[in-house]
CSV table of C-alpha atoms and ligand atoms in Angstrom, one decimal:
chain,number,residue,atom,x,y,z
A,47,MET,CA,0.0,-0.1,-0.1
A,48,ALA,CA,1.3,3.6,-0.9
A,49,LEU,CA,2.6,5.3,1.9
A,50,GLU,CA,0.3,8.4,3.3
A,51,PRO,CA,1.8,11.7,3.6
A,52,PHE,CA,3.2,12.9,6.9
A,53,GLU,CA,0.9,15.5,8.5
A,54,VAL,CA,2.8,18.8,9.4
A,55,LEU,CA,1.7,19.9,12.9
A,56,TYR,CA,4.4,22.5,13.1
A,57,GLU,CA,7.2,23.9,10.8
A,58,ALA,CA,9.5,26.9,11.6
A,59,ASP,CA,10.9,28.8,8.6
A,60,ASN,CA,13.2,26.8,6.7
A,61,PRO,CA,15.5,29.0,4.3
A,62,THR,CA,17.4,26.1,3.4
A,63,ALA,CA,14.5,24.0,1.8
A,64,TYR,CA,16.0,21.8,-1.2
A,65,LYS,CA,13.9,21.2,-4.3
A,66,LEU,CA,12.8,17.7,-3.6
A,67,PRO,CA,11.6,15.3,-6.3
A,68,ALA,CA,7.8,15.6,-6.5
A,69,ASP,CA,6.9,12.2,-4.8
A,70,LEU,CA,9.3,12.9,-1.8
A,71,HIS,CA,7.8,16.4,-1.5
A,72,HIS,CA,4.4,15.1,-1.5
A,73,LEU,CA,5.2,12.5,1.4
A,74,TYR,CA,7.4,14.7,3.8
A,75,GLY,CA,7.0,18.7,2.5
A,76,ALA,CA,9.9,20.9,2.9
A,77,LEU,CA,13.4,19.5,3.9
A,78,GLY,CA,16.7,21.0,3.3
A,79,PHE,CA,20.0,21.7,5.4
A,80,ALA,CA,22.8,24.4,5.6
A,81,THR,CA,25.8,23.8,3.2
A,82,ARG,CA,27.9,22.3,6.4
A,83,VAL,CA,25.9,20.8,8.9
A,84,VAL,CA,25.9,17.9,11.1
A,85,TYR,CA,22.3,16.3,11.9
A,86,SER,CA,21.3,12.8,13.7
A,87,ASN,CA,18.4,10.5,13.6
A,88,PHE,CA,17.3,8.2,16.1
A,89,VAL,CA,13.9,6.3,17.1
A,90,ALA,CA,13.1,6.1,20.5
A,91,SER,CA,10.4,4.7,22.6
A,92,VAL,CA,7.7,6.7,24.5
A,93,ASP,CA,9.9,5.9,27.5
A,94,GLY,CA,13.0,7.2,25.8
A,95,VAL,CA,14.8,3.8,25.0
A,96,VAL,CA,16.9,3.7,21.9
A,97,THR,CA,19.0,0.4,22.4
A,98,LEU,CA,17.8,-3.0,23.8
A,99,GLY,CA,20.8,-4.1,25.6
A,100,SER,CA,22.6,-7.0,23.6
A,101,LYS,CA,19.7,-7.4,21.1
A,102,PRO,CA,20.8,-6.6,17.5
A,103,SER,CA,18.8,-4.0,15.4
A,104,ALA,CA,17.4,-2.2,18.3
A,105,GLY,CA,16.1,0.8,16.1
A,106,THR,CA,14.2,-1.7,13.8
A,107,ILE,CA,12.6,-3.2,16.8
A,108,ILE,CA,11.6,0.1,18.5
A,109,SER,CA,10.1,1.6,15.2
A,110,GLY,CA,8.4,-1.7,14.6
A,111,LYS,CA,9.7,-1.4,11.2
A,112,TYR,CA,7.1,1.4,10.5
A,113,PRO,CA,7.2,2.3,6.7
A,114,ALA,CA,7.0,5.9,7.3
A,115,ASP,CA,10.0,6.1,9.8
A,116,ARG,CA,12.0,4.0,7.3
A,117,PHE,CA,11.1,6.6,4.7
A,118,LEU,CA,12.3,9.3,6.7
A,119,MET,CA,15.6,7.4,7.4
A,120,GLY,CA,16.0,7.1,3.4
A,121,LEU,CA,15.3,10.6,2.9
A,122,LEU,CA,17.8,12.0,5.5
A,123,ARG,CA,20.3,9.6,4.2
A,124,ALA,CA,19.6,10.9,0.7
A,125,CYS,CA,20.5,14.3,1.7
A,126,ALA,CA,23.6,13.7,3.3
A,127,ASP,CA,27.4,13.5,1.8
A,128,ALA,CA,28.1,10.7,4.3
A,129,VAL,CA,26.5,8.8,7.1
A,130,VAL,CA,28.8,8.7,10.2
A,131,ILE,CA,28.1,5.7,12.7
A,132,GLY,CA,30.1,4.3,15.9
A,133,ALA,CA,31.6,0.8,15.5
A,134,GLY,CA,29.1,0.0,18.3
A,135,THR,CA,26.2,0.5,15.8
A,136,LEU,CA,28.1,-1.3,13.2
A,137,ARG,CA,28.5,-4.5,15.4
A,138,ALA,CA,24.8,-4.1,16.5
A,139,THR,CA,23.4,-4.1,13.1
A,140,PRO,CA,24.4,-7.1,11.2
A,141,GLY,CA,23.4,-7.1,7.5
A,142,HIS,CA,22.6,-3.3,7.3
A,143,LEU,CA,23.6,-1.0,4.7
A,144,TRP,CA,23.6,2.6,5.5
A,145,THR,CA,22.0,3.7,2.2
A,146,PRO,CA,18.8,5.4,1.4
A,147,GLY,CA,17.8,2.5,-1.1
A,148,HIS,CA,18.6,-0.4,1.5
A,149,VAL,CA,16.0,1.1,4.1
A,150,TYR,CA,13.5,2.4,1.8
A,151,PRO,CA,13.9,0.6,-1.5
A,152,ASP,CA,10.4,1.7,-3.1
A,153,LEU,CA,11.9,5.2,-3.5
A,154,ALA,CA,15.3,4.2,-4.3
A,155,THR,CA,15.3,6.0,-7.5
A,156,GLU,CA,13.7,9.2,-6.1
A,157,PHE,CA,16.6,9.4,-3.6
A,158,ILE,CA,19.1,8.9,-6.3
A,159,ALA,CA,17.4,11.8,-8.3
A,160,LEU,CA,17.7,14.0,-5.2
A,161,ARG,CA,21.4,13.1,-4.8
A,162,SER,CA,21.9,14.1,-8.3
A,163,ALA,CA,20.0,17.2,-8.2
A,164,LEU,CA,22.0,18.0,-5.3
A,165,GLY,CA,25.4,17.3,-6.8
A,166,ARG,CA,26.0,14.4,-4.4
A,167,THR,CA,27.5,10.9,-5.2
A,168,ARG,CA,25.0,8.2,-6.0
A,169,GLU,CA,25.0,6.8,-2.3
A,170,PRO,CA,26.5,8.5,0.7
A,171,GLN,CA,29.9,7.4,1.8
A,172,LEU,CA,29.8,5.3,5.1
A,173,ILE,CA,32.0,6.7,8.0
A,174,VAL,CA,32.9,4.3,11.0
A,175,VAL,CA,34.5,5.6,13.9
A,176,THR,CA,36.3,3.1,16.2
A,177,ALA,CA,39.2,3.3,18.7
A,178,SER,CA,39.6,-0.7,19.2
A,179,GLY,CA,39.6,-1.5,15.7
A,180,GLU,CA,37.1,-4.3,16.0
A,181,ILE,CA,35.5,-4.1,12.9
A,182,ASP,CA,34.0,-7.1,11.3
A,183,ALA,CA,35.6,-7.3,7.6
A,184,SER,CA,32.7,-9.5,6.4
A,185,HIS,CA,29.9,-7.1,7.3
A,186,PRO,CA,28.1,-6.2,4.2
A,187,ALA,CA,28.3,-2.5,4.7
A,188,ILE,CA,32.5,-3.0,5.1
A,189,VAL,CA,32.5,-5.0,2.1
A,190,LYS,CA,30.6,-2.5,0.2
A,191,GLY,CA,33.1,0.2,1.2
A,192,ALA,CA,33.6,2.6,4.2
A,193,LEU,CA,36.1,5.2,5.4
A,194,VAL,CA,37.1,4.0,9.0
A,195,LEU,CA,38.2,6.8,11.3
A,196,THR,CA,40.5,5.5,14.1
A,197,THR,CA,43.5,6.4,16.1
A,198,ALA,CA,47.3,5.2,15.4
A,199,GLU,CA,46.5,2.2,17.9
A,200,GLY,CA,43.2,1.5,16.2
A,201,ALA,CA,44.7,1.3,12.8
A,202,ARG,CA,47.5,-0.9,14.0
A,203,ALA,CA,45.0,-3.3,15.3
A,204,ILE,CA,43.0,-3.2,11.9
A,205,GLY,CA,46.2,-4.0,10.2
A,206,SER,CA,45.4,-5.0,6.6
A,207,ARG,CA,42.0,-7.1,7.5
A,208,LEU,CA,39.6,-4.7,5.9
A,209,PRO,CA,38.8,-5.2,2.3
A,210,LYS,CA,40.2,-2.9,-0.6
A,211,SER,CA,37.0,-1.0,-0.8
A,212,CYS,CA,37.5,0.5,2.8
A,213,GLU,CA,40.2,3.0,3.7
A,214,VAL,CA,41.4,3.5,7.3
A,215,VAL,CA,42.4,6.8,8.6
A,216,ALA,CA,44.3,7.4,11.9
A,217,ILE,CA,43.7,10.9,13.5
A,218,GLY,CA,46.0,11.2,16.4
A,219,THR,CA,46.8,8.6,19.2
A,220,GLY,CA,45.5,7.4,22.3
A,221,LYS,CA,42.2,5.7,23.7
A,222,HIS,CA,40.0,8.0,21.5
A,223,LEU,CA,40.1,10.2,18.5
A,224,ASP,CA,39.1,14.1,18.9
A,225,PRO,CA,35.5,14.0,17.3
A,226,GLY,CA,36.1,17.8,16.2
A,227,LYS,CA,39.2,16.8,14.5
A,228,ALA,CA,37.2,13.8,12.7
A,229,ILE,CA,34.6,16.1,11.5
A,230,ALA,CA,37.1,18.7,10.3
A,231,HIS,CA,39.1,15.6,8.5
A,232,LEU,CA,35.5,14.8,6.8
A,233,ARG,CA,35.4,18.6,5.7
A,234,ASP,CA,38.7,18.4,4.3
A,235,ARG,CA,37.1,15.5,2.1
A,236,ARG,CA,34.4,17.7,0.7
A,237,LEU,CA,32.0,15.9,3.0
A,238,ASN,CA,30.0,18.7,4.5
A,239,VAL,CA,26.5,17.6,5.0
A,240,LEU,CA,27.0,14.9,7.8
A,241,LEU,CA,24.5,12.6,9.0
A,242,THR,CA,24.9,10.6,12.0
A,243,GLU,CA,22.8,7.5,12.9
A,244,GLY,CA,24.6,7.5,16.2
A,245,GLY,CA,24.7,5.3,18.6
A,246,PRO,CA,24.5,7.0,21.8
A,247,HIS,CA,28.1,7.0,23.0
A,248,LEU,CA,29.2,8.6,19.5
A,249,ILE,CA,26.3,11.2,19.4
A,250,GLY,CA,26.9,12.2,23.2
A,251,GLN,CA,30.6,13.1,22.0
A,252,LEU,CA,29.7,15.3,19.2
A,253,ILE,CA,26.7,17.0,21.3
A,254,GLU,CA,29.4,17.5,24.2
A,255,GLY,CA,31.8,19.1,21.6
A,256,GLY,CA,29.1,21.3,20.2
A,257,LEU,CA,29.4,19.5,16.9
A,258,LEU,CA,25.7,18.3,16.3
A,259,ASP,CA,23.6,21.1,14.5
A,260,GLU,CA,20.3,19.3,14.1
A,261,ALA,CA,18.5,16.3,16.0
A,262,PHE,CA,15.9,14.3,14.0
A,263,LEU,CA,13.9,11.9,16.6
A,264,THR,CA,11.0,9.6,16.0
A,265,ILE,CA,8.6,8.8,18.9
A,266,SER,CA,7.4,5.4,18.4
A,267,PRO,CA,4.2,4.6,20.2
A,268,VAL,CA,5.7,1.8,22.4
A,269,ILE,CA,6.8,1.4,25.7
A,270,ALA,CA,10.0,-0.4,25.9
A,271,GLY,CA,10.5,-0.8,29.7
A,272,ARG,CA,13.9,-1.4,31.4
A,273,LYS,CA,15.2,-4.0,33.6
A,274,ASP,CA,18.1,-3.2,36.2
A,275,ASP,CA,20.3,-6.0,34.6
A,276,ASP,CA,19.7,-5.3,31.1
A,277,LYS,CA,21.2,-1.9,30.0
A,278,ARG,CA,18.8,0.1,27.7
A,279,LEU,CA,20.3,3.7,26.5
A,280,GLY,CA,18.7,6.6,25.8
A,281,MET,CA,19.4,9.0,22.8
A,282,VAL,CA,22.8,10.2,24.7
A,283,GLU,CA,25.2,8.0,26.7
A,284,GLY,CA,28.5,8.3,28.1
A,285,VAL,CA,28.2,12.5,28.9
A,286,GLU,CA,26.7,14.1,31.6
A,287,LEU,CA,25.0,17.5,30.1
A,288,LEU,CA,22.5,18.7,32.9
A,289,PRO,CA,22.2,20.2,35.1
A,290,ASN,CA,25.2,22.4,34.2
A,291,HIS,CA,25.5,22.1,30.7
A,292,GLY,CA,22.1,20.9,29.2
A,293,ALA,CA,21.9,21.1,25.4
A,294,TRP,CA,19.0,23.1,25.2
A,295,SER,CA,17.4,22.9,21.8
A,296,GLY,CA,15.0,24.8,19.6
A,297,LEU,CA,12.0,23.0,17.8
A,298,SER,CA,12.2,23.1,13.9
A,299,SER,CA,9.2,20.9,13.0
A,300,VAL,CA,6.8,18.3,14.1
A,301,ARG,CA,5.0,16.1,12.1
A,302,ARG,CA,2.7,13.2,12.5
A,303,HIS,CA,2.2,9.8,10.8
A,304,GLY,CA,-0.3,7.7,12.4
A,305,ASP,CA,0.6,7.1,15.9
A,306,TYR,CA,4.2,8.0,15.3
A,307,LEU,CA,5.7,11.5,16.0
A,308,PHE,CA,8.4,13.0,13.9
A,309,LEU,CA,10.6,15.7,15.5
A,310,ARG,CA,13.3,18.1,14.2
A,311,TYR,CA,15.6,20.3,16.7
A,312,ARG,CA,18.0,22.8,16.4
A,313,THR,CA,21.1,21.7,18.8
A,314,PRO,CA,23.3,24.3,19.8
A,315,ALA,CA,26.6,23.9,21.7
A,316,PRO,CA,25.6,23.1,25.8
A,317,ALA,CA,28.0,26.1,26.6
A,318,GLY,CA,25.6,28.5,24.7
A,319,ARG,CA,22.8,27.9,27.0
A,320,ALA,CA,24.6,27.0,30.1
B,531,NAP,N1,17.4,3.7,18.1
B,531,NAP,C1,18.0,4.2,17.2
B,531,NAP,O1,17.8,5.0,16.6
B,531,NAP,C2,19.6,3.7,17.2
B,531,NAP,C3,20.4,4.4,16.3
B,531,NAP,C4,21.8,4.0,16.4
B,531,NAP,C5,22.2,3.0,17.3
B,531,NAP,N2,21.2,2.4,17.9
B,531,NAP,C6,21.6,1.1,18.9
B,531,NAP,O2,22.7,1.9,19.9
B,531,NAP,C7,23.6,0.8,20.2
B,531,NAP,C8,25.0,1.0,20.0
B,531,NAP,O3,25.4,2.1,20.7
B,531,NAP,P1,26.7,2.7,21.3
B,531,NAP,O4,26.6,3.9,22.1
B,531,NAP,O5,27.3,1.4,22.2
B,531,NAP,O6,27.3,2.4,20.0
B,531,NAP,P2,28.1,3.6,19.2
B,531,NAP,O7,28.0,4.9,19.7
B,531,NAP,O8,27.6,3.4,17.9
B,531,NAP,O9,29.6,3.2,19.1
B,531,NAP,C9,30.4,3.4,20.4
B,531,NAP,C10,31.7,3.0,19.8
B,531,NAP,O10,32.2,3.7,18.6
B,531,NAP,C11,33.4,3.9,18.8
B,531,NAP,N3,33.7,5.4,19.4
B,531,NAP,C12,32.8,6.3,19.4
B,531,NAP,N4,33.5,7.3,19.8
B,531,NAP,C13,34.6,7.4,19.5
B,531,NAP,C14,35.9,8.1,19.6
B,531,NAP,N5,35.8,9.4,19.9
B,531,NAP,N6,37.0,7.5,19.2
B,531,NAP,C15,37.2,6.5,18.5
B,531,NAP,N7,36.1,5.6,18.5
B,531,NAP,C16,35.0,6.1,19.1
B,531,NAP,C17,34.0,3.1,19.6
B,531,NAP,O11,34.2,1.7,19.0
B,531,NAP,P3,35.3,0.5,19.4
B,531,NAP,O12,34.5,-0.2,20.5
B,531,NAP,O13,35.5,-0.1,18.2
B,531,NAP,O14,36.5,1.5,20.0
B,531,NAP,C18,32.9,3.0,20.7
B,531,NAP,O15,32.8,1.8,21.5
B,531,NAP,C19,23.1,-0.5,19.4
B,531,NAP,O16,22.2,-1.4,20.3
B,531,NAP,C20,22.4,0.3,18.4
B,531,NAP,O17,21.3,-1.0,17.8
B,531,NAP,C21,20.0,2.8,18.2
C-alpha cells in the first residue's frame, strides 16, 4: 500500500529547503540543510529507550519497522554527503547498509534523483568511528566500502584485515579520537553535509563538543521498559550534560504519521545555554 503523506503539525521557517523530487515532497513536505551541517536521526520509545541491551537492530525493533520512519531514514540519508556511525552501531546491526535505498527501496530511484540534483555522489559515503579497531571485515557495509576513522593504535589493530573497498585513517593517538578533528577531516574531504545515526556514545561526544547542529527524533508509540540488569540506553550515553551543561534545543518541526511523532530540533552547543 502506498505511504500516506506526513501531517505537518508545526514547521519553523526553513530558508535552506531543497527542491525535492515531487514524490518525496508530496510525502514529507519541505526539507533542506545548511551547506555545512551535522544532523542526527534516532528512533526512541515513549519511555526514551533507543537500545535494547545486547539485542541486535534495536532501532528496527523500536520503530516496529514502521514504513514512514524507514522512509524518513532514507530521505535523511539521501540528503547527506556521508553517514557517520560508531563501531558499536555497526556491530549491533548485522546485514545493514547505510544507504537510502536499503532502508526504503520503494523510493530508491527518487533518492538517487535527489542526490543527483544536489550534486551528491550516487550513495552517501559510510564513515565508521572506532578506537579498538574491532570491525567485522565481512559485514556487508564494510564489504561495500567505508572510511574508517580511528587512532594510530586502532589502525595498527586493524592492520590489513579490511577489504580494499575500505580506507583506514588514523587521526591522533590514544584511546579515543577527537570528534572535532574527525569532523574537520571529513570537511577536508568535502564531506560537508553529515548525517549521524549514532549510536548513543558517539552522539554524546558530538553534542558535548558542540558539533551537532540538528537532531531528528522519531517517537515510536511503544513503551520498551528497562530491567536493572539489562542496559537500555537513551539517545545520549557517556556524557553528563544537565544540570550544568544541558543542550537546550530549538524546535524546528513536528510531523505526525499515524501514532508516530517526528521531531526536528536545532541543537546548539551546550555552552551556548549553560
Ligand atoms: N534507536 C536508534 O535510533 C539507534 C540508532 C543507532 C544505534 N542504536 C543502537 O545503539 C547501540 C549501540 O550504541 P553504542 O552507544 O554502544 O554505540 P556507538 O556510539 O555506535 O559506538 C560506540 C563505539 O564507537 C567508537 N567510538 C565512539 N566514539 C569514539 C571516539 N571518539 N574515538 C574512537 N572511537 C569511538 C568506539 O568503538 P570501538 O568499541 O570499536 O572502539 C565505541 O565503542 C546498538 O544497540 C544500536 O542498535 C539505536
